[in-house]
Amino acid sequence: HCKGCRANHRTNEGRVIGNDIIDLSIVSKRTSEHWQRYRNKTMTPKEQQLLAEFRKNEIDIWIAWAVKESVYKLEFQMEQQRYFAPKQIRVLSFNQHLQQGKAQGKFGVYDFEILLEAGFLHALAWSERALKPYYRCLAMDKRSFNEHLQEVFQERFPDHALQYQNHPFPHYVVDKKLSIP
């Protein structure tokens, strides 16, 4: 464990993951009609049924969105193709007790996991042929996630340079070679 974090850190070298974090405290409040239109634009009827238990406070939308973003980011790293259209990525299954499921992207099927806390939602997607990634670190204090991650990285790998880049997707570059989403 690291300071301010409840997760163990292990490396996932060679493993491609996609993840997305949504700060639920800044999600705008809109009318139920607006959210239903948005739900219909971004989610299939089957996805809406799968996530119906989370419809209160529109959390279903944000779960679906975070999963879709995670799968998109994972696939972009593998194929370097921009294609994001929310209905092209589908949540196929979701176990609400384990907070895990499967999602279909343009290039494959991926496992995903959701962490839903009071103030944020984190989705992590990985190839179903790979082992589940062990790395999860969420700041529990007022610092930004990037500040926290940089501190953890510098503690674990003090002899390596870490640089944040936002394009074409948020990632870190280690020693100007290795890219970490």
Coordinates of N, CA and C in Angstrom, one line a residue:
H1 N 0.8 -1.2 0.0 CA 0.0 0.0 0.0 C 0.9 1.2 0.0
C2 N 0.4 2.3 -0.6 CA 1.1 3.6 -0.5 C 0.3 4.6 0.3
K3 N 0.9 5.7 0.7 CA 0.3 6.7 1.5 C -1.0 7.2 0.8
G4 N -2.1 7.3 1.5 CA -3.3 7.8 0.9 C -4.0 6.9 -0.1
C5 N -3.7 5.7 -0.1 CA -4.2 4.8 -1.2 C -4.6 3.4 -0.5
R6 N -5.6 2.8 -1.0 CA -6.0 1.5 -0.4 C -5.7 0.3 -1.3
A7 N -4.8 0.5 -2.3 CA -4.5 -0.6 -3.2 C -3.1 -1.0 -3.2
N8 N -2.8 -2.3 -3.5 CA -1.5 -2.8 -3.6 C -1.0 -2.4 -5.0
H9 N 0.3 -2.1 -5.2 CA 0.8 -1.8 -6.5 C 1.6 -2.9 -7.0
R10 N 1.3 -3.4 -8.2 CA 2.1 -4.5 -8.8 C 2.2 -4.1 -10.3
T11 N 3.3 -4.4 -10.9 CA 3.5 -4.0 -12.3 C 2.7 -4.9 -13.2
N12 N 2.3 -4.4 -14.4 CA 1.5 -5.1 -15.4 C 2.2 -5.0 -16.7
E13 N 3.5 -5.2 -16.7 CA 4.3 -5.0 -17.9 C 3.8 -5.9 -19.1
G14 N 3.7 -5.3 -20.2 CA 3.3 -6.0 -21.4 C 1.8 -6.2 -21.5
R15 N 1.0 -5.7 -20.6 CA -0.4 -5.9 -20.5 C -1.1 -4.6 -20.9
V16 N -2.0 -4.6 -21.8 CA -2.7 -3.4 -22.3 C -4.0 -3.4 -21.5
I17 N -4.2 -2.2 -20.9 CA -5.5 -2.0 -20.1 C -6.1 -0.7 -20.6
G18 N -7.3 -0.5 -20.3 CA -8.0 0.8 -20.5 C -8.7 1.1 -19.2
N19 N -8.7 2.4 -18.9 CA -9.4 2.7 -17.6 C -10.0 4.1 -17.8
D20 N -11.0 4.4 -16.9 CA -11.6 5.7 -17.0 C -12.1 6.0 -15.5
I21 N -11.9 7.2 -15.1 CA -12.4 7.7 -13.8 C -13.3 8.8 -14.0
I22 N -14.5 8.7 -13.3 CA -15.5 9.8 -13.4 C -15.6 10.4 -12.0
D23 N -15.5 11.7 -11.9 CA -15.7 12.4 -10.6 C -17.2 12.7 -10.5
L24 N -17.9 11.9 -9.7 CA -19.3 12.0 -9.6 C -19.8 13.3 -8.9
S25 N -18.9 13.9 -8.2 CA -19.3 15.2 -7.6 C -19.5 16.3 -8.5
I26 N -18.9 16.2 -9.8 CA -19.0 17.3 -10.7 C -20.0 16.9 -11.9
V27 N -20.6 15.8 -11.8 CA -21.5 15.4 -12.9 C -22.7 16.3 -12.8
S28 N -23.1 16.9 -13.9 CA -24.2 17.9 -13.9 C -25.5 17.3 -13.6
K29 N -26.4 18.0 -13.0 CA -27.8 17.6 -12.7 C -28.6 18.1 -13.9
R30 N -29.3 17.2 -14.5 CA -30.3 17.6 -15.6 C -31.6 16.9 -15.3
T31 N -32.5 17.2 -16.2 CA -33.9 16.6 -16.1 C -33.8 15.1 -16.4
S32 N -34.8 14.4 -16.0 CA -34.9 12.9 -16.3 C -35.1 12.7 -17.8
E33 N -35.8 13.7 -18.5 CA -36.0 13.5 -19.9 C -34.6 13.6 -20.6
H34 N -33.8 14.6 -20.2 CA -32.5 14.7 -20.8 C -31.7 13.4 -20.6
W35 N -31.7 12.9 -19.4 CA -30.9 11.7 -19.1 C -31.5 10.5 -19.9
Q36 N -32.8 10.4 -20.1 CA -33.3 9.3 -20.9 C -32.9 9.4 -22.4
R37 N -32.9 10.6 -22.9 CA -32.4 10.8 -24.3 C -30.9 10.4 -24.4
Y38 N -30.1 10.8 -23.4 CA -28.7 10.5 -23.4 C -28.5 9.0 -23.3
R39 N -29.3 8.4 -22.4 CA -29.3 6.9 -22.2 C -29.6 6.2 -23.6
N40 N -30.6 6.7 -24.3 CA -31.0 6.1 -25.6 C -29.9 6.3 -26.7
K41 N -29.2 7.4 -26.6 CA -28.1 7.6 -27.6 C -26.9 6.8 -27.3
T42 N -26.6 6.5 -26.1 CA -25.3 5.9 -25.7 C -25.4 4.4 -25.3
M43 N -26.6 4.0 -25.0 CA -26.8 2.6 -24.5 C -27.8 1.8 -25.3
T44 N -27.6 0.6 -25.6 CA -28.6 -0.3 -26.2 C -29.7 -0.6 -25.2
P45 N -30.8 -1.1 -25.7 CA -31.9 -1.5 -24.7 C -31.4 -2.6 -23.8
K46 N -30.5 -3.5 -24.3 CA -30.0 -4.6 -23.4 C -29.1 -4.0 -22.3
E47 N -28.3 -3.0 -22.6 CA -27.4 -2.4 -21.6 C -28.3 -1.7 -20.6
Q48 N -29.3 -1.0 -21.0 CA -30.2 -0.4 -20.1 C -30.8 -1.4 -19.1
Q49 N -31.2 -2.5 -19.6 CA -31.7 -3.6 -18.7 C -30.7 -4.1 -17.7
L50 N -29.5 -4.4 -18.3 CA -28.4 -4.9 -17.4 C -28.1 -3.9 -16.3
L51 N -28.1 -2.6 -16.5 CA -27.7 -1.6 -15.5 C -28.9 -1.0 -14.8
A52 N -30.1 -1.5 -15.0 CA -31.3 -0.9 -14.4 C -31.2 -0.7 -12.9
E53 N -30.5 -1.6 -12.2 CA -30.4 -1.5 -10.8 C -29.7 -0.2 -10.4
F54 N -28.9 0.4 -11.3 CA -28.1 1.6 -11.0 C -28.7 2.9 -11.6
R55 N -30.0 2.8 -11.9 CA -30.6 3.9 -12.6 C -30.8 5.1 -11.6
K56 N -30.9 4.8 -10.4 CA -31.1 5.9 -9.4 C -29.9 6.9 -9.5
N57 N -30.2 8.1 -9.6 CA -29.1 9.2 -9.8 C -28.3 9.0 -11.0
E58 N -28.9 8.3 -12.0 CA -28.2 8.2 -13.3 C -26.9 7.5 -13.3
I59 N -26.6 6.7 -12.2 CA -25.3 6.0 -12.1 C -25.2 5.0 -13.3
D60 N -26.3 4.5 -13.8 CA -26.2 3.5 -14.9 C -25.5 4.1 -16.1
I61 N -25.8 5.4 -16.4 CA -25.2 6.0 -17.5 C -23.7 6.1 -17.3
W62 N -23.3 6.5 -16.1 CA -21.8 6.7 -15.9 C -21.1 5.4 -15.8
I63 N -21.7 4.3 -15.3 CA -21.1 3.0 -15.4 C -20.9 2.6 -16.9
A64 N -21.9 2.7 -17.7 CA -21.8 2.4 -19.1 C -20.8 3.2 -19.8
W65 N -20.8 4.5 -19.5 CA -19.8 5.4 -20.1 C -18.4 5.1 -19.8
A66 N -18.1 4.8 -18.5 CA -16.8 4.5 -18.0 C -16.3 3.2 -18.6
V67 N -17.2 2.2 -18.7 CA -16.8 1.0 -19.4 C -16.5 1.2 -20.8
K68 N -17.3 1.9 -21.5 CA -17.1 2.2 -23.0 C -15.8 2.9 -23.2
E69 N -15.5 3.9 -22.4 CA -14.3 4.7 -22.5 C -13.1 3.8 -22.2
S70 N -13.2 2.9 -21.2 CA -12.1 2.0 -20.9 C -11.8 1.1 -22.1
V71 N -12.8 0.5 -22.7 CA -12.6 -0.4 -23.8 C -12.1 0.4 -25.0
Y72 N -12.6 1.6 -25.2 CA -12.1 2.4 -26.3 C -10.6 2.7 -26.2
K73 N -10.2 3.1 -25.0 CA -8.8 3.4 -24.7 C -7.9 2.2 -24.8
L74 N -8.4 1.0 -24.4 CA -7.7 -0.2 -24.6 C -7.5 -0.5 -26.0
E75 N -8.5 -0.5 -26.8 CA -8.5 -0.8 -28.2 C -7.6 0.2 -29.0
F76 N -7.7 1.5 -28.7 CA -6.9 2.5 -29.4 C -5.4 2.2 -29.2
Q77 N -5.0 1.7 -28.1 CA -3.6 1.3 -27.9 C -3.2 0.2 -28.8
M78 N -4.1 -0.7 -29.1 CA -3.8 -1.9 -29.9 C -3.9 -1.6 -31.4
E79 N -4.8 -0.8 -31.8 CA -5.1 -0.6 -33.2 C -4.8 0.8 -33.7
Q80 N -4.7 1.8 -32.8 CA -4.4 3.2 -33.2 C -5.5 3.7 -34.2
Q81 N -6.7 3.3 -34.0 CA -7.8 3.8 -34.9 C -8.8 4.5 -34.0
R82 N -9.2 5.7 -34.5 CA -10.3 6.4 -33.8 C -11.6 6.0 -34.3
Y83 N -12.5 5.6 -33.5 CA -13.8 5.2 -33.9 C -14.9 5.4 -32.9
F84 N -14.6 6.1 -31.8 CA -15.5 6.1 -30.7 C -17.0 6.5 -31.1
A85 N -17.8 5.5 -31.0 CA -19.3 5.7 -31.1 C -19.8 4.8 -30.0
P86 N -20.5 5.4 -29.0 CA -20.9 4.7 -27.8 C -21.6 3.3 -28.1
K87 N -22.5 3.3 -29.1 CA -23.2 2.0 -29.2 C -22.4 0.9 -29.9
Q88 N -21.2 1.3 -30.5 CA -20.3 0.3 -31.0 C -19.6 -0.5 -30.0
I89 N -19.6 0.0 -28.8 CA -19.0 -0.7 -27.6 C -20.2 -1.0 -26.7
R90 N -20.3 -2.3 -26.4 CA -21.5 -2.7 -25.6 C -21.1 -3.5 -24.4
V91 N -21.9 -3.2 -23.3 CA -21.7 -4.0 -22.1 C -22.5 -5.3 -22.3
L92 N -21.9 -6.4 -22.3 CA -22.5 -7.7 -22.6 C -23.1 -8.3 -21.3
S93 N -22.4 -8.2 -20.2 CA -22.8 -8.8 -19.0 C -22.3 -7.9 -17.8
F94 N -23.0 -8.0 -16.7 CA -22.6 -7.3 -15.5 C -23.1 -7.9 -14.3
N95 N -22.2 -8.3 -13.4 CA -22.5 -8.9 -12.1 C -22.4 -7.8 -11.1
Q96 N -23.6 -7.3 -10.6 CA -23.6 -6.1 -9.7 C -23.0 -6.4 -8.4
H97 N -23.0 -7.7 -7.9 CA -22.4 -8.0 -6.6 C -20.8 -8.0 -6.7
L98 N -20.3 -8.5 -7.8 CA -18.8 -8.5 -8.0 C -18.3 -7.2 -8.6
Q99 N -19.3 -6.5 -9.2 CA -18.9 -5.2 -9.9 C -18.0 -5.6 -11.1
Q100 N -18.3 -6.7 -11.8 CA -17.5 -7.1 -12.9 C -18.4 -7.5 -14.1
G101 N -17.8 -7.5 -15.3 CA -18.6 -8.0 -16.4 C -17.7 -8.1 -17.7
K102 N -18.4 -8.2 -18.8 CA -17.7 -8.3 -20.1 C -18.3 -7.2 -21.0
A103 N -17.5 -6.7 -21.9 CA -17.9 -5.7 -22.9 C -17.3 -6.1 -24.2
Q104 N -18.1 -5.8 -25.3 CA -17.7 -6.0 -26.6 C -17.3 -4.7 -27.3
G105 N -16.0 -4.7 -27.8 CA -15.5 -3.5 -28.5 C -15.5 -3.8 -30.0
K106 N -14.9 -3.0 -30.7 CA -14.8 -3.2 -32.2 C -13.9 -4.4 -32.5
F107 N -12.9 -4.6 -31.7 CA -11.9 -5.6 -32.0 C -11.9 -6.8 -31.1
G108 N -12.8 -6.9 -30.1 CA -12.8 -8.1 -29.3 C -13.7 -7.9 -28.1
V109 N -13.6 -8.9 -27.2 CA -14.4 -8.9 -25.9 C -13.4 -8.8 -24.8
Y110 N -13.8 -7.9 -23.8 CA -12.9 -7.6 -22.7 C -13.6 -7.7 -21.4
D111 N -12.9 -8.2 -20.4 CA -13.3 -8.2 -19.0 C -13.2 -6.7 -18.5
F112 N -14.1 -6.4 -17.6 CA -14.0 -5.1 -16.9 C -14.4 -5.2 -15.5
E113 N -14.0 -4.2 -14.7 CA -14.4 -4.1 -13.3 C -14.7 -2.7 -13.0
I114 N -15.7 -2.5 -12.1 CA -16.1 -1.2 -11.7 C -15.8 -1.0 -10.2
L115 N -15.3 0.1 -9.8 CA -15.2 0.5 -8.4 C -16.0 1.8 -8.3
L116 N -17.1 1.6 -7.5 CA -18.0 2.7 -7.3 C -18.0 3.2 -5.8
E117 N -17.5 4.4 -5.6 CA -17.4 4.9 -4.3 C -18.3 6.2 -4.2
A118 N -18.4 6.8 -3.1 CA -19.3 7.9 -3.0 C -19.0 9.1 -3.9
G119 N -17.7 9.4 -4.2 CA -17.4 10.5 -5.0 C -16.9 10.2 -6.4
F120 N -16.6 8.9 -6.7 CA -16.1 8.6 -8.0 C -16.5 7.2 -8.5
L121 N -16.2 7.0 -9.7 CA -16.5 5.7 -10.4 C -15.2 5.4 -11.2
H122 N -14.7 4.3 -11.1 CA -13.5 3.9 -11.8 C -13.8 2.6 -12.6
A123 N -13.5 2.6 -13.9 CA -13.7 1.4 -14.7 C -12.3 1.0 -15.2
L124 N -12.1 -0.3 -15.2 CA -10.8 -0.9 -15.7 C -11.2 -2.0 -16.6
A125 N -10.7 -2.0 -17.8 CA -10.9 -3.1 -18.8 C -9.6 -3.7 -19.3
W126 N -9.7 -5.0 -19.5 CA -8.5 -5.7 -20.0 C -8.9 -6.9 -20.9
S127 N -8.0 -7.4 -21.7 CA -8.3 -8.5 -22.5 C -8.7 -9.8 -21.7
E128 N -9.8 -10.5 -22.2 CA -10.2 -11.7 -21.4 C -9.2 -12.8 -21.5
R129 N -8.2 -12.7 -22.4 CA -7.2 -13.7 -22.5 C -6.0 -13.4 -21.5
A130 N -6.0 -12.2 -20.9 CA -5.0 -11.9 -20.0 C -5.5 -12.0 -18.5
L131 N -4.6 -12.1 -17.6 CA -5.0 -12.1 -16.2 C -5.5 -10.7 -15.8
K132 N -6.3 -10.7 -14.8 CA -6.8 -9.4 -14.3 C -5.7 -8.6 -13.8
P133 N -5.6 -7.3 -14.2 CA -4.5 -6.4 -13.7 C -4.7 -6.2 -12.2
Y134 N -3.5 -6.1 -11.5 CA -3.5 -5.9 -10.1 C -3.4 -4.5 -9.7
Y135 N -3.0 -3.6 -10.6 CA -2.7 -2.2 -10.3 C -4.0 -1.4 -10.2
R136 N -4.2 -0.8 -9.1 CA -5.3 0.1 -8.9 C -4.9 1.1 -7.8
C137 N -4.9 2.3 -8.1 CA -4.5 3.3 -7.1 C -5.4 4.5 -7.3
L138 N -6.1 4.9 -6.2 CA -7.0 6.0 -6.2 C -6.6 6.9 -5.0
A139 N -6.3 8.1 -5.3 CA -6.0 9.1 -4.2 C -7.1 9.3 -3.3
M140 N -6.8 9.3 -2.0 CA -7.9 9.5 -1.0 C -7.8 10.8 -0.3
D141 N -7.0 11.7 -0.9 CA -6.9 13.1 -0.3 C -7.2 14.1 -1.3
K142 N -6.8 15.4 -1.1 CA -7.1 16.5 -1.9 C -6.3 16.6 -3.2
R143 N -5.2 15.8 -3.3 CA -4.3 15.9 -4.4 C -5.0 15.3 -5.6
S144 N -4.6 15.8 -6.8 CA -5.1 15.2 -8.0 C -4.6 13.8 -8.2
F145 N -5.3 13.0 -9.0 CA -4.9 11.6 -9.3 C -3.5 11.6 -9.9
N146 N -3.2 12.5 -10.8 CA -1.9 12.6 -11.5 C -0.8 12.9 -10.5
E147 N -1.1 13.8 -9.5 CA 0.0 14.1 -8.5 C 0.2 12.8 -7.7
H148 N -0.8 12.2 -7.3 CA -0.7 11.0 -6.5 C 0.1 9.9 -7.2
L149 N -0.3 9.6 -8.5 CA 0.4 8.6 -9.3 C 1.9 8.9 -9.5
Q150 N 2.2 10.2 -9.7 CA 3.6 10.6 -9.9 C 4.4 10.3 -8.7
E151 N 3.8 10.6 -7.5 CA 4.5 10.4 -6.2 C 4.7 8.9 -6.0
V152 N 3.7 8.1 -6.3 CA 3.9 6.6 -6.1 C 5.0 6.1 -7.1
F153 N 4.9 6.6 -8.3 CA 5.9 6.1 -9.3 C 7.3 6.5 -8.9
Q154 N 7.5 7.7 -8.4 CA 8.9 8.2 -8.0 C 9.4 7.4 -6.8
E155 N 8.4 7.0 -5.9 CA 8.8 6.2 -4.8 C 9.3 4.8 -5.2
R156 N 8.6 4.2 -6.1 CA 8.9 2.9 -6.6 C 10.0 2.8 -7.6
F157 N 10.1 3.8 -8.4 CA 11.1 3.8 -9.5 C 11.9 5.1 -9.5
P158 N 12.7 5.4 -8.5 CA 13.4 6.7 -8.4 C 14.4 7.0 -9.5
D159 N 14.8 6.0 -10.2 CA 15.8 6.3 -11.3 C 15.2 6.4 -12.7
H160 N 13.9 6.5 -12.8 CA 13.3 6.6 -14.1 C 12.5 7.9 -14.2
A161 N 12.4 8.4 -15.4 CA 11.7 9.7 -15.7 C 10.3 9.4 -16.1
L162 N 9.3 10.1 -15.5 CA 7.9 9.9 -15.8 C 7.4 11.2 -16.4
Q163 N 6.7 11.1 -17.5 CA 6.1 12.3 -18.2 C 4.7 12.0 -18.5
Y164 N 3.8 12.9 -18.2 CA 2.3 12.8 -18.5 C 2.1 13.4 -19.9
Q165 N 1.3 12.6 -20.7 CA 0.8 13.1 -22.0 C -0.6 12.8 -22.1
N166 N -1.3 13.8 -22.7 CA -2.8 13.7 -22.8 C -3.2 13.2 -24.2
H167 N -2.4 13.2 -25.2 CA -2.8 12.9 -26.5 C -2.0 11.7 -27.0
P168 N -2.6 10.7 -27.7 CA -4.0 10.7 -28.1 C -4.9 10.2 -27.1
F169 N -4.4 9.7 -25.9 CA -5.2 9.3 -24.8 C -4.4 9.6 -23.6
P170 N -4.9 9.8 -22.4 CA -4.1 10.0 -21.2 C -3.2 8.9 -20.9
H171 N -1.9 9.1 -20.8 CA -0.9 8.1 -20.5 C 0.4 8.7 -20.0
Y172 N 1.2 7.9 -19.4 CA 2.5 8.3 -18.9 C 3.5 7.6 -19.8
V173 N 4.6 8.4 -20.0 CA 5.7 7.8 -20.8 C 6.9 7.7 -19.8
V174 N 7.5 6.5 -19.8 CA 8.6 6.2 -18.9 C 9.8 6.2 -19.7
D175 N 10.8 7.0 -19.2 CA 12.1 7.1 -19.9 C 11.9 7.3 -21.4
K176 N 10.9 8.0 -21.8 CA 10.7 8.3 -23.3 C 10.5 7.1 -24.1
K177 N 10.1 5.9 -23.5 CA 9.9 4.7 -24.3 C 8.6 4.0 -24.0
L178 N 8.5 3.6 -22.8 CA 7.3 2.7 -22.4 C 6.1 3.6 -22.1
S179 N 5.0 3.3 -22.7 CA 3.7 4.0 -22.5 C 2.8 3.3 -21.5
I180 N 2.3 4.0 -20.5 CA 1.5 3.4 -19.5 C 0.1 4.2 -19.5
P181 N -1.0 3.5 -19.9 CA -2.3 4.2 -19.9 C -2.7 4.6 -18.5

